[in-house]
Coordinates of C-alpha atoms in Angstrom, one line a residue:
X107 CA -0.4 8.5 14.5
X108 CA -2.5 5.3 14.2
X109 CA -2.7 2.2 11.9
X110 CA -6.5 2.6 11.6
X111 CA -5.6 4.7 8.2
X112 CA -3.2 2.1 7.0
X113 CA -5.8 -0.6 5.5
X114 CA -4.3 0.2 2.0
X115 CA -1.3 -1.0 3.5
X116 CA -1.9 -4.0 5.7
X117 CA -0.8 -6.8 2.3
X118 CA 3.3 -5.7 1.8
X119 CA 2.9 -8.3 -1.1
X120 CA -0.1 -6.6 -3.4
X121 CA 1.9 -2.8 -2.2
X122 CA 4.6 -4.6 -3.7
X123 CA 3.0 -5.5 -6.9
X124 CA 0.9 -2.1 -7.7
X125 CA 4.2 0.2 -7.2
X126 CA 7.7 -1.6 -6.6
X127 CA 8.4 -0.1 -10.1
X128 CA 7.4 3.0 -10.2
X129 CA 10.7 4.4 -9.4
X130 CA 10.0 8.5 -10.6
X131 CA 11.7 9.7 -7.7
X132 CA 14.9 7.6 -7.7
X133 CA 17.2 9.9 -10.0
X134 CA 15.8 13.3 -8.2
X135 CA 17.1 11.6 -5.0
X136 CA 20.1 10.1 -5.9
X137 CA 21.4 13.9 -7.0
X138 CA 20.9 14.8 -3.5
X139 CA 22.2 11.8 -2.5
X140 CA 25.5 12.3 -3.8
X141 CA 25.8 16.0 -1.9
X142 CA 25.3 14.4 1.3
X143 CA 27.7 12.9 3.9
X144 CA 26.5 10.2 6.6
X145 CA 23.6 8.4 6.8
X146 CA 20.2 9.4 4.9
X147 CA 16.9 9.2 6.5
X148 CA 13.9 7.8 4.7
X149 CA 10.6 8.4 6.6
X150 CA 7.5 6.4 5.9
X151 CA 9.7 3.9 3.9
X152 CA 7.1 1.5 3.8
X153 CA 8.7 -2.0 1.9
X154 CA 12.1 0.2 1.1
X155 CA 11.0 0.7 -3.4
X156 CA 13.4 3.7 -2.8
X157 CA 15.6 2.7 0.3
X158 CA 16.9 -0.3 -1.5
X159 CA 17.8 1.2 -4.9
X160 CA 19.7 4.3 -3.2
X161 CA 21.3 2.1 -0.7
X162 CA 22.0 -0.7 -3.8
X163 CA 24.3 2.9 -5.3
X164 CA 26.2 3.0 -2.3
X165 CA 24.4 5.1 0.4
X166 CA 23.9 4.7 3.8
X167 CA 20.1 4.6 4.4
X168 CA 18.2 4.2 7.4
X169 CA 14.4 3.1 6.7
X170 CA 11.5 4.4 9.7
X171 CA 8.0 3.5 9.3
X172 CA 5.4 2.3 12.0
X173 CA 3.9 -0.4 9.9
X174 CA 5.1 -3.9 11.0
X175 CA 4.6 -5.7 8.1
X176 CA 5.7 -3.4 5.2
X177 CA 9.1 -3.1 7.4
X178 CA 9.7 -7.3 7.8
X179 CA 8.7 -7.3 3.9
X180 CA 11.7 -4.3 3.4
X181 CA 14.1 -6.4 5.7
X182 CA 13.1 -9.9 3.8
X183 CA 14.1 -7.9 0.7
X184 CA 17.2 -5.8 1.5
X185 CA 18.6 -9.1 3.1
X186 CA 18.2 -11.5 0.0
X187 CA 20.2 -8.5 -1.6
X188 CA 23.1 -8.3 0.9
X189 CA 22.5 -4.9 2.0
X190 CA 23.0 -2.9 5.0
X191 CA 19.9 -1.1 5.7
X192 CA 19.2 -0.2 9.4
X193 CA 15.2 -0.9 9.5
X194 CA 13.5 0.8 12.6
X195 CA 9.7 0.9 13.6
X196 CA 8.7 4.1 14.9
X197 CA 6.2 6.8 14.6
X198 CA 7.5 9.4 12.6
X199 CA 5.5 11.9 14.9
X200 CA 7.6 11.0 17.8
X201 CA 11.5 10.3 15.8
X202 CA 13.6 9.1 18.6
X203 CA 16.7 8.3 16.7
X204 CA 20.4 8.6 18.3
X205 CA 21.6 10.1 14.8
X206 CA 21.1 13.6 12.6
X207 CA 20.9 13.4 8.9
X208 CA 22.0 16.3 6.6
X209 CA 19.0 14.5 4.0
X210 CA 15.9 13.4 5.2
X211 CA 13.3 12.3 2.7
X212 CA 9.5 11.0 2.6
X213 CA 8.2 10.2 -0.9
X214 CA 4.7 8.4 -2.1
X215 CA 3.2 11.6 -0.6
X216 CA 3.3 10.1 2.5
X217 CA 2.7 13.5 3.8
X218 CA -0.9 13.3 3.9
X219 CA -1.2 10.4 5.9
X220 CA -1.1 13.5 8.5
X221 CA -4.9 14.4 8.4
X222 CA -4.7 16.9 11.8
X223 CA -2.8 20.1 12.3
X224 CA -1.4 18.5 15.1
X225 CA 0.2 15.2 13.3
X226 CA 1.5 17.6 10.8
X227 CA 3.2 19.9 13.5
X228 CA 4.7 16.7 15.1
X229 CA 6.1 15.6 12.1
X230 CA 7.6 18.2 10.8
X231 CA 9.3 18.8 14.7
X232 CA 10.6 15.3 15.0
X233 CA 12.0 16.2 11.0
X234 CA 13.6 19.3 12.3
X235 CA 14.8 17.9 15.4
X236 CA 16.9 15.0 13.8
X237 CA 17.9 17.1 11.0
X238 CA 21.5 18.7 10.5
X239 CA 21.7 22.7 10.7
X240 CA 21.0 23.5 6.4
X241 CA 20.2 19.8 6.3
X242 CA 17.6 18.9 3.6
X243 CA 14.2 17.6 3.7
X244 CA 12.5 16.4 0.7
X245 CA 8.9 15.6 0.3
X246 CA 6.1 15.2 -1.8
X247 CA 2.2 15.5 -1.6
X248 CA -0.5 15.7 -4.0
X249 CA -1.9 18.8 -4.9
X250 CA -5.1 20.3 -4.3
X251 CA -6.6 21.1 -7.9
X252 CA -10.2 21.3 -8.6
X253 CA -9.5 17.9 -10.7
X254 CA -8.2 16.1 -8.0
X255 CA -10.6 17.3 -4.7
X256 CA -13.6 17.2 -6.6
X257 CA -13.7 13.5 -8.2
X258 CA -17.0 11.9 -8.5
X259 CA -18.2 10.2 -5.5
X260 CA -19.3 7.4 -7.7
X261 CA -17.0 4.4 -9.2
X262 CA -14.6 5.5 -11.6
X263 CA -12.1 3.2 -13.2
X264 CA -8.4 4.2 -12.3
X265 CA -6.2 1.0 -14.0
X266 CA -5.1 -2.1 -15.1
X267 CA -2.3 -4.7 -15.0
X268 CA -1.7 -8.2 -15.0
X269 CA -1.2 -9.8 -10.9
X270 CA 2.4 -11.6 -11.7
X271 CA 1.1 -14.6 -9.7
X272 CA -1.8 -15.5 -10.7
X273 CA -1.6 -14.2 -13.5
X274 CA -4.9 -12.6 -13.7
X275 CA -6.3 -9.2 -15.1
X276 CA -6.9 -6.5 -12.1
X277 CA -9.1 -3.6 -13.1
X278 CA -8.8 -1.0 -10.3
X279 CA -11.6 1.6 -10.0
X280 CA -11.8 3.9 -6.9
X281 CA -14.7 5.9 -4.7
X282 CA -13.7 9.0 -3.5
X283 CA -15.3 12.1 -0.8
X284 CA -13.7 15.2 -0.2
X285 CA -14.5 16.6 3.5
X286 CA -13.8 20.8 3.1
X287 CA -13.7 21.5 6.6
X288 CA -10.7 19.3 7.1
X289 CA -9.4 18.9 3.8
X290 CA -9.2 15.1 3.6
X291 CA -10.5 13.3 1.1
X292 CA -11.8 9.8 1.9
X293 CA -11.3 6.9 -0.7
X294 CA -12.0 3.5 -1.7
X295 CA -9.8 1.6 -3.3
X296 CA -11.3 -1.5 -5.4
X297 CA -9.6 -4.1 -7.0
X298 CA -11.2 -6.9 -9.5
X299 CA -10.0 -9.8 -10.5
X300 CA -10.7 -11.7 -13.7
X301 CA -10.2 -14.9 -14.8
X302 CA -9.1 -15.5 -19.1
X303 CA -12.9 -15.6 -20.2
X304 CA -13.7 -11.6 -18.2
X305 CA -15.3 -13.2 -15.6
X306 CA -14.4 -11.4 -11.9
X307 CA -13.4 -14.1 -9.2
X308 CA -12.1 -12.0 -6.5
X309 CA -12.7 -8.4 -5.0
X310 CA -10.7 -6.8 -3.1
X311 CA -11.8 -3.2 -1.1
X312 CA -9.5 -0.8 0.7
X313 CA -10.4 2.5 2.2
X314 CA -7.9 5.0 3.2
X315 CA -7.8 8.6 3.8
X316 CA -5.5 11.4 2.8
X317 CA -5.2 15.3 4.1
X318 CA -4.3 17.8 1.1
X319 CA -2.6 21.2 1.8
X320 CA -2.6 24.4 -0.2
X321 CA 0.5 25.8 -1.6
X322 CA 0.2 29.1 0.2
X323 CA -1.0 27.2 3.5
X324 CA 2.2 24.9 3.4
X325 CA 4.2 27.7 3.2
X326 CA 3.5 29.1 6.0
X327 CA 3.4 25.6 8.1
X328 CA 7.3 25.2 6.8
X329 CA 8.3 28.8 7.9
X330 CA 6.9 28.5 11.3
X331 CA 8.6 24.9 11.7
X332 CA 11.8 26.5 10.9
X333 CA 12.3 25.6 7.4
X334 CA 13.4 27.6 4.3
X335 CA 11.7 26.6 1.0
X336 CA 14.8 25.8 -1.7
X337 CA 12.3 24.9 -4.6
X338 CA 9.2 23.3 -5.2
X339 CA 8.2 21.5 -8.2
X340 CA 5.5 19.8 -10.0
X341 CA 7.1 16.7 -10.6
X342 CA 10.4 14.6 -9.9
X343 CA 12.0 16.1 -13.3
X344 CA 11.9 19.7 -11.4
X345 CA 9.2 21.2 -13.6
X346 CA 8.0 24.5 -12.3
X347 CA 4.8 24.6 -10.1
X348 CA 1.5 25.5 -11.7
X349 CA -2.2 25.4 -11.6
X350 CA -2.5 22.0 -13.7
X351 CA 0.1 20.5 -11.0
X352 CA -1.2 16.9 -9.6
X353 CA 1.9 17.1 -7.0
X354 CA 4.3 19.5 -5.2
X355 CA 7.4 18.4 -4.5
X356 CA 9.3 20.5 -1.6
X357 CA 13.3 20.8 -1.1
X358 CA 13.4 22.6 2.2
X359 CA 16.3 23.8 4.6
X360 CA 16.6 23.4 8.0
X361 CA 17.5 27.2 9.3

């Protein structure tokens, strides 16, 4: 793995502002939380949105992600809360921790941040590896509808919300191309700001790109990784899979 793909992630502050609250995930987790003994691993943790609140219920959380800044922005936070979170920057293609989890978890489908067969093998090793025998491993990634893989390659808005600082209106609209032969879609990201009166006084542009795997496809990755599917949903509230599905979240056990 490389930061090249990280643009998207390179201000902690504006990651902060965009998705700090959206906190889906949180009671899915916590249930498995409170079945586990020891320390919990949370891979790609980025600035800690879910290390902190599970850690804030009591847990024992230990945060990996290779990005420098979105892991001094987790510290900065988890400190001016008086938590113990163990922080560490590594690659989470090459885990080289002196601990085994019975949970490991990677949420914001942080999954497809592994665009070659090879990253994806890597991962899920270094996952097995540090992983308890019938310890867990959740994760989630977006799935591969016709809606979602083949968006118009022209601007399309996405949202809007109100930057707490400057107060100013963002619209967000985002460019997207799907490449077939290696399944990764390539996407823009671009943010305007406008003053009171409409009037845009700032752009912002981000480009990231993002491997999508087929249901049938990760099931067979899983298996040869040495992992036995529990469930897999649509969304956090454990709806059943199905063709209309814009994720697919995985409970897997180590066998």
């Amino acid at each position: 793995m490389t930061l090249t793909n990280f643009e998207e992630y390179d201000d902690p502050i504006l990651y902060d502002k965009e998705n700090e609250a959206y906190l889906s995930e949180l009671p899915f987790l916590l249930n498995w939380a409170s079945k586990t003994e020891g320390t919990i691993i949370d891979l790609a943790c980025g600035t800690g949105r879910l290390t902190i609140p599970l850690a804030k219920s009591g847990y024992k959380l230990l945060g990996i992600d290779m990005h420098k800044g979105m892991l001094k922005e987790a510290k900065k936070k988890s400190t001016k809360l008086n938590l113990k979170v163990d922080w560490v920057e590594q690659d989470c293609t090459k885990l080289n921790l002196p601990i085994t989890s019975s949970l490991i978890y990677s949420v914001g489908n942080s999954f497809q941040h592994f665009l070659t067969n090879d990253e994806q093998d890597e991962l899920l090793t270094s996952v097995y590896k540090h992983l308890e025998i019938d310890g867990v491993f959740i994760f989630g990634t977006r799935f591969p509808s016709v809606e979602e893989l083949l968006q118009s390659c022209t601007e399309e808005y996405w949202k809007s919300y109100t930057d707490s600082e400057t107060l100013n209106r963002v619209d967000v609209y985002t460019l997207s191309t799907y490449d077939s032969l290696n399944q990764v879609q390539h996407y823009t990201t671009i943010r305007r700001y406008k003053a009171n009166d409409g009037e845009v006084v700032d752009e912002k542009r981000t480009n990231i790109s993002l491997r999508y795997v087929f249901p049938r496809e990760m099931d067979r990755i899983l298996f040869l990784h040495g992992f036995e599917i529990i469930n897999v949903y649509k969304d956090w509230n454990e709806s059943p899979l199905t063709n209309d599905s814009y994720e697919m979240i995985y409970v897997c056990k180590k066998r």
